[in-house]
Amino acid sequence: MNIDKLKKIKTVISHDHCADGIASAIIIKDILPNVEVKFMQYGTQALKDLKSSDGLLFVDFSPPADRVKEFVEAGCLCLDHHKTAKEVIEAFGENGVFGDEKTEPGVCGAVLAFRHVWSRMTIDSLWRDKTGVGQFAILAGIRDTWQRQDPSWREACAQKEMLLFYNDWMDVRFNQTILAERMIVGRLILEKWERDVARVVKESYRFALNGLNVACLEGVHYSSDAAELIGTDADVVIAFSYKAVINDIKLIYSTRSKTNFNCADFAKRFGG
């Protein structure tokens, strides 16, 4: 990415409620301390209202496909690795970078942030990072892209729990001492989390529908880990949660599959 454009970044849009999104923002905030970070979710009013402007960077996130043209024309930047957003990211040309997990397992928003922003604006290269930012990014990628065979898998999981537990990351500059202290808490949370996942999987409701074996469980935040634990014993895992919305209750679903069931197509079909 053009270093002059990187220096002009004023606002960063990153994935909300996501450890990789938080890690990506931490890395960029470390090298560009004055940027404003906004965490967003897809399909929200905040994203619909987002104005395109020069100096805007998407990381571990991308604009809606039906609005990509206006963000491209405004000169915005985009770093993302979600396969469903590949065409959107490619539309940015030299102002966008798509991290392809098929050709590079472990690439994620944090890795892209480190490689294309942090490393571009420091003397250190990807291979000469002395601050630990690079390893921090790598751990984020191991967990976010499910590199379970990696020797650092559980440490990566502990980092993910730590990132989601603390909510002051945008006020805390990257610091190895602080991270080490907080990782103790992350490891404790991970142990509890693993027990909770095992419990919700054991209590999941199993049924057959249209030739599919379905596992249904409460708690959208359990969907990915529960699907990993269930494996191919179910064609699709459906996790759900309730959210209070002014005088109403909204039901939120999250689907995962370790078989040939296409969760992304299923979600799109119903407006997700």
C-alpha positions as semicolon CSV with decimal commas, in nm:
position;residue;x (nm);y (nm);z (nm)
1;M;0,000;0,000;0,000
2;N;0,109;0,355;-0,071
3;I;0,279;0,491;0,240
4;D;0,154;0,845;0,174
5;K;-0,205;0,719;0,184
6;L;-0,130;0,527;0,505
7;K;-0,006;0,848;0,669
8;K;-0,339;1,015;0,586
9;I;-0,553;0,754;0,762
10;K;-0,791;0,928;1,002
11;T;-1,054;0,664;1,070
12;V;-1,030;0,286;1,102
13;I;-1,336;0,061;1,069
14;S;-1,283;-0,281;1,224
15;H;-1,493;-0,588;1,302
16;D;-1,691;-0,555;1,625
17;H;-1,714;-0,833;1,888
18;C;-1,419;-1,005;1,718
19;A;-1,075;-1,075;1,867
20;D;-0,910;-1,041;1,526
21;G;-1,087;-0,710;1,470
22;I;-0,962;-0,585;1,807
23;A;-0,608;-0,709;1,739
24;S;-0,610;-0,539;1,398
25;A;-0,714;-0,209;1,555
26;I;-0,452;-0,238;1,831
27;I;-0,176;-0,288;1,574
28;I;-0,281;0,010;1,364
29;K;-0,340;0,228;1,669
30;D;0,015;0,144;1,785
31;I;0,172;0,291;1,472
32;L;-0,096;0,556;1,406
33;P;-0,195;0,664;1,761
34;N;-0,415;0,954;1,650
35;V;-0,657;0,757;1,431
36;E;-1,019;0,714;1,540
37;V;-1,127;0,350;1,561
38;K;-1,489;0,250;1,504
39;F;-1,600;-0,109;1,555
40;M;-1,892;-0,218;1,338
41;Q;-2,104;-0,519;1,250
42;Y;-2,250;-0,605;0,911
43;G;-2,613;-0,522;0,848
44;T;-2,627;-0,246;1,108
45;Q;-2,758;0,108;1,078
46;A;-2,414;0,242;1,171
47;L;-2,265;0,076;0,864
48;K;-2,549;0,200;0,644
49;D;-2,487;0,554;0,766
50;L;-2,108;0,539;0,724
51;K;-1,984;0,813;0,491
52;S;-1,711;0,740;0,238
53;S;-1,410;0,968;0,260
54;D;-1,040;0,980;0,194
55;G;-0,846;0,871;0,501
56;L;-1,080;0,581;0,581
57;L;-0,936;0,230;0,632
58;F;-1,135;-0,092;0,664
59;V;-0,946;-0,372;0,842
60;D;-1,080;-0,723;0,907
61;F;-1,394;-0,570;0,760
62;S;-1,523;-0,443;0,427
63;P;-1,801;-0,213;0,305
64;P;-2,134;-0,349;0,177
65;A;-2,108;-0,480;-0,179
66;D;-2,384;-0,247;-0,298
67;R;-2,185;0,057;-0,179
68;V;-1,831;-0,048;-0,267
69;K;-1,809;0,188;-0,564
70;E;-1,848;0,502;-0,352
71;F;-1,577;0,390;-0,109
72;V;-1,342;0,299;-0,393
73;E;-1,395;0,635;-0,563
74;A;-1,332;0,817;-0,234
75;G;-0,987;0,655;-0,212
76;C;-1,058;0,442;0,096
77;L;-0,834;0,149;0,189
78;C;-0,940;-0,207;0,267
79;L;-0,759;-0,501;0,431
80;D;-0,966;-0,815;0,481
81;H;-0,946;-1,193;0,464
82;H;-1,309;-1,306;0,468
83;K;-1,367;-1,512;0,156
84;T;-1,721;-1,378;0,110
85;A;-1,574;-1,029;0,062
86;K;-1,306;-1,119;-0,194
87;E;-1,473;-0,943;-0,489
88;V;-1,542;-0,632;-0,280
89;I;-1,177;-0,610;-0,172
90;E;-1,046;-0,667;-0,523
91;A;-1,257;-0,372;-0,641
92;F;-1,024;-0,145;-0,439
93;G;-0,733;-0,229;-0,669
94;E;-0,402;-0,112;-0,525
95;N;-0,588;0,032;-0,225
96;G;-0,707;-0,310;-0,113
97;V;-0,542;-0,633;0,001
98;F;-0,723;-0,966;0,025
99;G;-0,568;-1,227;0,252
100;D;-0,644;-1,566;0,099
101;E;-0,652;-1,837;0,367
102;K;-0,642;-2,107;0,097
103;T;-0,297;-2,006;-0,022
104;E;-0,177;-1,870;0,314
105;P;-0,334;-2,044;0,615
106;G;-0,331;-1,818;0,918
107;V;-0,362;-1,487;0,737
108;C;-0,613;-1,260;0,910
109;G;-0,697;-0,895;0,967
110;A;-0,424;-0,854;1,228
111;V;-0,160;-1,010;1,001
112;L;-0,265;-0,779;0,717
113;A;-0,258;-0,479;0,952
114;F;0,091;-0,570;1,069
115;R;0,222;-0,645;0,723
116;H;0,067;-0,362;0,521
117;V;0,041;-0,080;0,778
118;W;0,263;-0,133;1,083
119;S;0,563;-0,278;0,897
120;R;0,532;-0,028;0,613
121;M;0,561;0,261;0,858
122;T;0,848;0,131;1,073
123;I;1,211;0,050;1,010
124;D;1,154;-0,309;1,115
125;S;1,034;-0,549;0,848
126;L;0,800;-0,844;0,902
127;W;1,102;-1,059;0,985
128;R;1,284;-0,810;1,211
129;D;1,007;-0,705;1,449
130;K;1,159;-0,662;1,794
131;T;0,847;-0,542;1,975
132;G;0,638;-0,860;1,959
133;V;0,367;-0,702;1,741
134;G;0,432;-0,959;1,469
135;Q;0,387;-1,256;1,704
136;F;0,075;-1,092;1,845
137;A;-0,066;-1,076;1,489
138;I;0,034;-1,436;1,415
139;L;-0,146;-1,564;1,725
140;A;-0,457;-1,372;1,620
141;G;-0,443;-1,545;1,281
142;I;-0,391;-1,892;1,428
143;R;-0,711;-1,858;1,632
144;D;-0,922;-1,665;1,381
145;T;-0,853;-1,910;1,097
146;W;-0,869;-2,222;1,315
147;Q;-0,512;-2,350;1,278
148;R;-0,576;-2,615;1,542
149;Q;-0,270;-2,816;1,441
150;D;-0,039;-2,526;1,526
151;P;0,168;-2,573;1,846
152;S;0,055;-2,227;1,959
153;W;-0,317;-2,306;1,922
154;R;-0,412;-2,288;2,292
155;E;-0,200;-1,978;2,349
156;A;-0,377;-1,821;2,053
157;C;-0,711;-1,914;2,210
158;A;-0,603;-1,756;2,540
159;Q;-0,508;-1,438;2,355
160;K;-0,852;-1,431;2,193
161;E;-1,022;-1,459;2,533
162;M;-0,799;-1,185;2,674
163;L;-0,879;-0,950;2,387
164;L;-1,253;-0,997;2,431
165;F;-1,243;-0,968;2,811
166;Y;-1,080;-0,625;2,839
167;N;-1,254;-0,323;2,683
168;D;-0,987;-0,053;2,711
169;W;-0,763;-0,156;2,423
170;M;-0,795;0,171;2,233
171;D;-0,657;0,350;2,539
172;V;-0,369;0,108;2,598
173;R;-0,078;0,126;2,357
174;F;0,078;-0,208;2,260
175;N;0,286;-0,313;2,559
176;Q;0,446;-0,654;2,616
177;T;0,430;-0,624;2,995
178;I;0,058;-0,545;2,995
179;L;-0,009;-0,826;2,747
180;A;0,183;-1,079;2,957
181;E;-0,015;-0,984;3,269
182;R;-0,346;-1,001;3,087
183;M;-0,261;-1,335;2,925
184;I;-0,276;-1,493;3,273
185;V;-0,642;-1,392;3,285
186;G;-0,689;-1,508;2,924
187;R;-0,569;-1,859;3,009
188;L;-0,806;-1,883;3,306
189;I;-1,100;-1,768;3,091
190;L;-1,004;-2,020;2,823
191;E;-1,024;-2,308;3,069
192;K;-1,371;-2,199;3,178
193;W;-1,475;-2,142;2,816
194;E;-1,376;-2,496;2,718
195;R;-1,592;-2,636;2,999
196;D;-1,885;-2,418;2,889
197;V;-1,856;-2,528;2,524
198;A;-1,854;-2,893;2,627
199;R;-2,168;-2,831;2,833
200;V;-2,369;-2,656;2,558
201;V;-2,272;-2,926;2,309
202;K;-2,387;-3,196;2,551
203;E;-2,716;-3,008;2,603
204;S;-2,770;-2,928;2,232
205;Y;-3,097;-3,033;2,068
206;R;-3,039;-3,270;1,777
207;F;-3,290;-3,330;1,498
208;A;-3,311;-3,423;1,130
209;L;-3,451;-3,177;0,874
210;N;-3,462;-3,220;0,496
211;G;-3,194;-3,486;0,510
212;L;-2,964;-3,278;0,732
213;N;-2,852;-3,364;1,084
214;V;-2,887;-3,043;1,285
215;A;-2,749;-2,947;1,625
216;C;-2,922;-2,650;1,786
217;L;-2,781;-2,472;2,091
218;E;-2,823;-2,147;2,283
219;G;-2,552;-1,880;2,263
220;V;-2,430;-1,743;1,927
221;H;-2,088;-1,686;2,082
222;Y;-2,050;-2,064;2,117
223;S;-2,120;-2,141;1,750
224;S;-1,764;-2,176;1,616
225;D;-1,616;-2,371;1,907
226;A;-1,924;-2,590;1,939
227;A;-1,907;-2,672;1,567
228;E;-1,542;-2,769;1,605
229;L;-1,623;-2,999;1,895
230;I;-1,924;-3,154;1,719
231;G;-1,731;-3,192;1,392
232;T;-1,909;-3,400;1,130
233;D;-2,156;-3,547;1,380
234;A;-2,391;-3,274;1,257
235;D;-2,427;-3,129;0,908
236;V;-2,496;-2,785;1,050
237;V;-2,477;-2,623;1,393
238;I;-2,732;-2,350;1,465
239;A;-2,666;-2,129;1,764
240;F;-2,914;-1,864;1,874
241;S;-2,942;-1,579;2,122
242;Y;-3,209;-1,331;2,224
243;K;-3,159;-0,954;2,207
244;A;-3,391;-0,695;2,350
245;V;-3,497;-0,434;2,094
246;I;-3,734;-0,150;2,192
247;N;-4,063;-0,319;2,292
248;D;-3,962;-0,638;2,113
249;I;-3,724;-0,933;2,122
250;K;-3,490;-1,011;1,834
251;L;-3,369;-1,366;1,772
252;I;-3,011;-1,383;1,642
253;Y;-2,872;-1,691;1,467
254;S;-2,520;-1,806;1,389
255;T;-2,457;-2,113;1,174
256;R;-2,145;-2,325;1,131
257;S;-2,069;-2,643;0,941
258;K;-1,785;-2,893;0,910
259;T;-1,957;-3,070;0,618
260;N;-2,071;-2,951;0,274
261;F;-2,353;-2,732;0,408
262;N;-2,286;-2,375;0,290
263;C;-2,362;-2,144;0,583
264;A;-2,284;-1,827;0,388
265;D;-2,536;-1,912;0,113
266;F;-2,793;-2,009;0,375
267;A;-2,751;-1,677;0,558
268;K;-2,770;-1,473;0,237
269;R;-3,089;-1,651;0,137
270;F;-3,261;-1,515;0,447
271;G;-3,107;-1,170;0,438
272;G;-2,810;-1,237;0,665
